[in-house]
Tab-separated table of C-alpha atoms in Angstrom:
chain	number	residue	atom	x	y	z
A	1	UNK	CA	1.277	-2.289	0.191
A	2	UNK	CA	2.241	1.245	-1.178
A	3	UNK	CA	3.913	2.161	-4.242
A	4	UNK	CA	5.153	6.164	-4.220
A	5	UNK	CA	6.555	7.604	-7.475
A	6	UNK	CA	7.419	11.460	-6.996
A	7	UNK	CA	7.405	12.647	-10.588
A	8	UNK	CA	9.643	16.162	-10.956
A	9	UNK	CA	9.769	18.659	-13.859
A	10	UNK	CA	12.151	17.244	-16.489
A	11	UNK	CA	14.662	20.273	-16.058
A	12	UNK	CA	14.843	20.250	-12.047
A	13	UNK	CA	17.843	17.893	-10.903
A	14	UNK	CA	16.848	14.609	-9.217
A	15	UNK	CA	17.538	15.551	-5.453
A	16	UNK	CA	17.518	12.808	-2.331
A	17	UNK	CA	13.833	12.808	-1.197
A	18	UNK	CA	12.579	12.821	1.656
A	19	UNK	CA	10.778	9.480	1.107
A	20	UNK	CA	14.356	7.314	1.701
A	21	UNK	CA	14.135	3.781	1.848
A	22	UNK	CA	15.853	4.754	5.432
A	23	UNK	CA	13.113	6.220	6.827
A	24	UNK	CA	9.613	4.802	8.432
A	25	UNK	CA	6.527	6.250	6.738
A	26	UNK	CA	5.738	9.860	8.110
A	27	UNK	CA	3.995	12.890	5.941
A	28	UNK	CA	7.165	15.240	4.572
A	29	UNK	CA	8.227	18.227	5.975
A	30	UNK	CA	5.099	21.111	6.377
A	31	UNK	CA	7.320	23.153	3.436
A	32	UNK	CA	7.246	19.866	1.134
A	33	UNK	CA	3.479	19.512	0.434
A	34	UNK	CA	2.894	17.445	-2.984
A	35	UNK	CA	-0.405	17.459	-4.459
A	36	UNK	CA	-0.878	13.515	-5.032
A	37	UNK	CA	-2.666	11.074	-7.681
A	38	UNK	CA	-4.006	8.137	-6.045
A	39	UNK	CA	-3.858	4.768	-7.992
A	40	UNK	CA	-5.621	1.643	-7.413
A	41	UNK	CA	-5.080	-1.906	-9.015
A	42	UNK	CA	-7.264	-4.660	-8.443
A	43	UNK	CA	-8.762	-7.678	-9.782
A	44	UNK	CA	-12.499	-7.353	-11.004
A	45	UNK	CA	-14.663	-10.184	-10.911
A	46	UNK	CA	-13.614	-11.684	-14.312
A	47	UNK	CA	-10.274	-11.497	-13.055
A	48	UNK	CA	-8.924	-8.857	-14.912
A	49	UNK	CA	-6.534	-6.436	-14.230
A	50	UNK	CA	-8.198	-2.825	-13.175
A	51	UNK	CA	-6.249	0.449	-12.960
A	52	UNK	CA	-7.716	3.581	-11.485
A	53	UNK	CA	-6.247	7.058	-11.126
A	54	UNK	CA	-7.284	9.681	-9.367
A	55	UNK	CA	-5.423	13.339	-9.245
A	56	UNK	CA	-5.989	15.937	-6.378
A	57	UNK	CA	-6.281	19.567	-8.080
A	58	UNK	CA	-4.027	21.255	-5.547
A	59	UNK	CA	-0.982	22.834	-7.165
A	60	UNK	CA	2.248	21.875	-5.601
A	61	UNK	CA	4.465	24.539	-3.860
A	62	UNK	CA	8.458	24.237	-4.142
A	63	UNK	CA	10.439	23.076	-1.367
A	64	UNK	CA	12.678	26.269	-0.839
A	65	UNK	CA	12.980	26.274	2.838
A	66	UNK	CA	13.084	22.821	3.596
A	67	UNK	CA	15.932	22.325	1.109
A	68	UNK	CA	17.697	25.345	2.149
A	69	UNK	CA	18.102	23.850	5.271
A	70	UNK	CA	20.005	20.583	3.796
A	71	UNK	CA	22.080	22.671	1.796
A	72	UNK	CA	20.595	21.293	-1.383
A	73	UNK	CA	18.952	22.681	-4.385
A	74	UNK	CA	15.395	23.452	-4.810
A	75	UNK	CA	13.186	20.421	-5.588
A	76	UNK	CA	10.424	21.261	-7.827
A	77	UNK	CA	8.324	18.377	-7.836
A	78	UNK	CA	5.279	18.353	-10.368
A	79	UNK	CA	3.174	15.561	-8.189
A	80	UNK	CA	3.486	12.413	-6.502
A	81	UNK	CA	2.008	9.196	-7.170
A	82	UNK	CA	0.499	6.529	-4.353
A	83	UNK	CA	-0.457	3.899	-5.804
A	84	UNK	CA	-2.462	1.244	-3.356
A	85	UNK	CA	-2.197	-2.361	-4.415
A	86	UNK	CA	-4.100	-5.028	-2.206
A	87	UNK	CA	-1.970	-8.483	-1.496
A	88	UNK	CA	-2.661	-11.624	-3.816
A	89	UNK	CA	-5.020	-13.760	-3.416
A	90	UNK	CA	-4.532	-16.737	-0.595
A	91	UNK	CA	-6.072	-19.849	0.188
A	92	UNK	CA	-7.776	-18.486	3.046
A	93	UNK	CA	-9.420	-15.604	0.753
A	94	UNK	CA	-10.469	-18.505	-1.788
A	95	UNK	CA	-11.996	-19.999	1.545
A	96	UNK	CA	-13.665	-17.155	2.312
A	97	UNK	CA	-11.869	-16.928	5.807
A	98	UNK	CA	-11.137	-13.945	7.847
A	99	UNK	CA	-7.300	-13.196	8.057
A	100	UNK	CA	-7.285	-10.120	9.871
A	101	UNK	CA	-2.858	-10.119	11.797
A	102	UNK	CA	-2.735	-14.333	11.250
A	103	UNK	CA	0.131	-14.587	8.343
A	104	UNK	CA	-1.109	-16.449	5.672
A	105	UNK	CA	1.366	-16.900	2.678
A	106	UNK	CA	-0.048	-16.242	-0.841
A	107	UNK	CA	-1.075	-18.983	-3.037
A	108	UNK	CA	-0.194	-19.664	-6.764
A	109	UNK	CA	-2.862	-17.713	-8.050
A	110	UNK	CA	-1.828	-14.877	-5.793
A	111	UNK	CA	1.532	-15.139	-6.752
A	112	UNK	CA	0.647	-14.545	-10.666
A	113	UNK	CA	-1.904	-11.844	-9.590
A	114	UNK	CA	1.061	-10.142	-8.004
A	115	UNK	CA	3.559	-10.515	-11.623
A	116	UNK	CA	0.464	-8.867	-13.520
A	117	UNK	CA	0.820	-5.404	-11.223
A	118	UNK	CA	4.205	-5.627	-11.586
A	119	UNK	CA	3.890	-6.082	-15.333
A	120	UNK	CA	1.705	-3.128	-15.313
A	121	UNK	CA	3.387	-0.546	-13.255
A	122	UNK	CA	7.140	-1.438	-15.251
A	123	UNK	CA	5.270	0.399	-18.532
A	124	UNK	CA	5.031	3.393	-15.803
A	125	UNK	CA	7.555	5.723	-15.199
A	126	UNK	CA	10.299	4.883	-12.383
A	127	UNK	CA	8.600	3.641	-8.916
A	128	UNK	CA	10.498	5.532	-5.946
A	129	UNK	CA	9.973	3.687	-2.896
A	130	UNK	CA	7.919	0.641	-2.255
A	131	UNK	CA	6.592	0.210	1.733
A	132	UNK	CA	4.742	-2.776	2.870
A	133	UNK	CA	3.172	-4.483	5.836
A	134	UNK	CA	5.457	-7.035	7.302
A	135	UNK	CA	2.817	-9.964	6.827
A	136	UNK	CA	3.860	-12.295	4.438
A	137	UNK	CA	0.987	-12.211	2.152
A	138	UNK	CA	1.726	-8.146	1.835
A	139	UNK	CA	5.026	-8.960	1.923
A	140	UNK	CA	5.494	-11.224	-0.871
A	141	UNK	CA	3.106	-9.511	-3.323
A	142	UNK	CA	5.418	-6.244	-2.384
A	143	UNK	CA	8.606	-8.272	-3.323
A	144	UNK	CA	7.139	-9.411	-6.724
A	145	UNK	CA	6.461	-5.967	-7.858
A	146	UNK	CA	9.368	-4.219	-6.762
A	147	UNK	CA	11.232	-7.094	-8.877
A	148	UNK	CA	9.643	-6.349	-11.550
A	149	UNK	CA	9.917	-2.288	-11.579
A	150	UNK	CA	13.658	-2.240	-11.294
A	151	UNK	CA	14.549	-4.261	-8.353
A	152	UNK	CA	13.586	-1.298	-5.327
A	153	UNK	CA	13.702	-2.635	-1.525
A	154	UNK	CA	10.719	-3.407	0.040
A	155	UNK	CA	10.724	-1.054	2.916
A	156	UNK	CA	8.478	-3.026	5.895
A	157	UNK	CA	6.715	-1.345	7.690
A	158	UNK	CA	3.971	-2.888	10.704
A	159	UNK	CA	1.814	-0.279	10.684
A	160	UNK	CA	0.601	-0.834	7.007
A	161	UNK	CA	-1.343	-4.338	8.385
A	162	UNK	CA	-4.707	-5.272	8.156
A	163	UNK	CA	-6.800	-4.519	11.415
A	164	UNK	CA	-6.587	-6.867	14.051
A	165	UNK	CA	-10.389	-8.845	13.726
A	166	UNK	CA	-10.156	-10.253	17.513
A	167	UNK	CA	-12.278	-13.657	17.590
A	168	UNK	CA	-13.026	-13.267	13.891
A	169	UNK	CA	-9.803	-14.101	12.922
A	170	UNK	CA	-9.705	-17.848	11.373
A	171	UNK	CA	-13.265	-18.074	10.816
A	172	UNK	CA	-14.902	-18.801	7.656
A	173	UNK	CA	-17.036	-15.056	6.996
A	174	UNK	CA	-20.616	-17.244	6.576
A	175	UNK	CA	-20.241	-18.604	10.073
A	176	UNK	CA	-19.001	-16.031	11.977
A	177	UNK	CA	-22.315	-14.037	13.088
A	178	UNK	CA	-23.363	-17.625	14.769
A	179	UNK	CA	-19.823	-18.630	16.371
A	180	UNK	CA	-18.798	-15.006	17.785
A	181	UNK	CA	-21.807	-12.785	17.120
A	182	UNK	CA	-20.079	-9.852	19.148
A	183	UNK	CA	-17.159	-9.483	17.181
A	184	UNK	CA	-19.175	-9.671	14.055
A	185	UNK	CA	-21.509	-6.769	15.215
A	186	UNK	CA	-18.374	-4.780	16.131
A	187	UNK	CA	-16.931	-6.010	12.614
A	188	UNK	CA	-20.253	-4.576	11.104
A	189	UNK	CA	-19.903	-1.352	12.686
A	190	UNK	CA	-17.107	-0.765	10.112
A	191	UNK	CA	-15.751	1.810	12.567
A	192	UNK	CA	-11.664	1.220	12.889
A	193	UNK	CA	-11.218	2.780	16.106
A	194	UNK	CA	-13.344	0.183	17.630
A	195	UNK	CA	-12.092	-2.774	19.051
A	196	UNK	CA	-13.123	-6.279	18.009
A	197	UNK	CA	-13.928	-8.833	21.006
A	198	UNK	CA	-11.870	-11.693	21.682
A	199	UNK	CA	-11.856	-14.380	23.733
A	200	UNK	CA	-15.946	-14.260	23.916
């Protein structure tokens, strides 16, 4: 799931973005170019929370002509903010079995892995827009957080899935190389553009 927060200078006036919750997810006009700060959350092996942020050095450029053209003001946005949060855990990942587009459904422990983001991100400032895939797992954990940082919609959105793993899929990871050995390879290769067997 994504999280975007587009963070403006405190004495520009709050303007419709162009990141509406009516909208699929496409990069903003060519005028609108935001420099952007990347944040991951995950669970380390102890199980503990992690937060990462990472900011791009570009300086943003105002929005003059794009705005112009919507008869609005100018938006002078200091940065945005994507912040990339993996679904909970499910019984299939405590299995150690390949999900890939099957929908699995979070379990308990994902569920509470899902309230500590959202406990996390409501001591940031305001969350904008919240876009998941439209598997449940993603779903769900997307539906917790936005709950918990001021009740946004969950935009869904099919292209945000997990790659399709072909014959993989439903396997338990330590058997797969002996029960479809091509579609491990090609899971190997690491390469997305390639094309997992099925059916073998």
């Amino acid at each position: 799931m994504i999280v975007l927060r587009i963070r403006r200078t405190a004495t520009t006036p709050l303007l419709s973005s162009p990141f509406t919750s009516s909208q699929p997810i496409h990069p903003p006009p060519p005028s609108l170019t935001l420099p952007v700060a990347k944040i991951s959350l995950g669970f380390n092996g102890a199980g503990s929370l992690t937060f990462t942020r990472r900011r791009t050095n570009h300086q943003p450029r105002t929005a003059n002509s794009y705005m112009a053209g919507v008869g609005s003001s100018v938006v002078n946005p200091t940065y945005a903010e994507i912040i990339v949060v993996r679904h909970g855990e499910t019984d299939w990942n405590a299995d150690g079995r390949i999900q890939g587009h099957l929908d699995v459904e979070l379990n308990d422990t994902g569920r509470q892995q899902a309230a500590t983001v959202a406990d996390r991100l409501s001591r940031e400032p305001s969350i904008s827009v919240v876009y998941s895939s439209d598997l449940k797992r993603a779903l769900e954990t997307a539906q917790i957080i936005a709950a918990g940082c001021g009740g946004q919609e969950v935009i869904k959105e099919p292209d945000l899935r997990e790659r399709h793993l072909g014959d993989l899929q439903g396997l338990v990871l330590r058997e797969a190389a002996k029960l479809s050995p091509k579609a491990y390879q090609a899971f190997l290769n690491q390469r997305t553009d390639q094309e997992i067997p099925e059916n073998e």
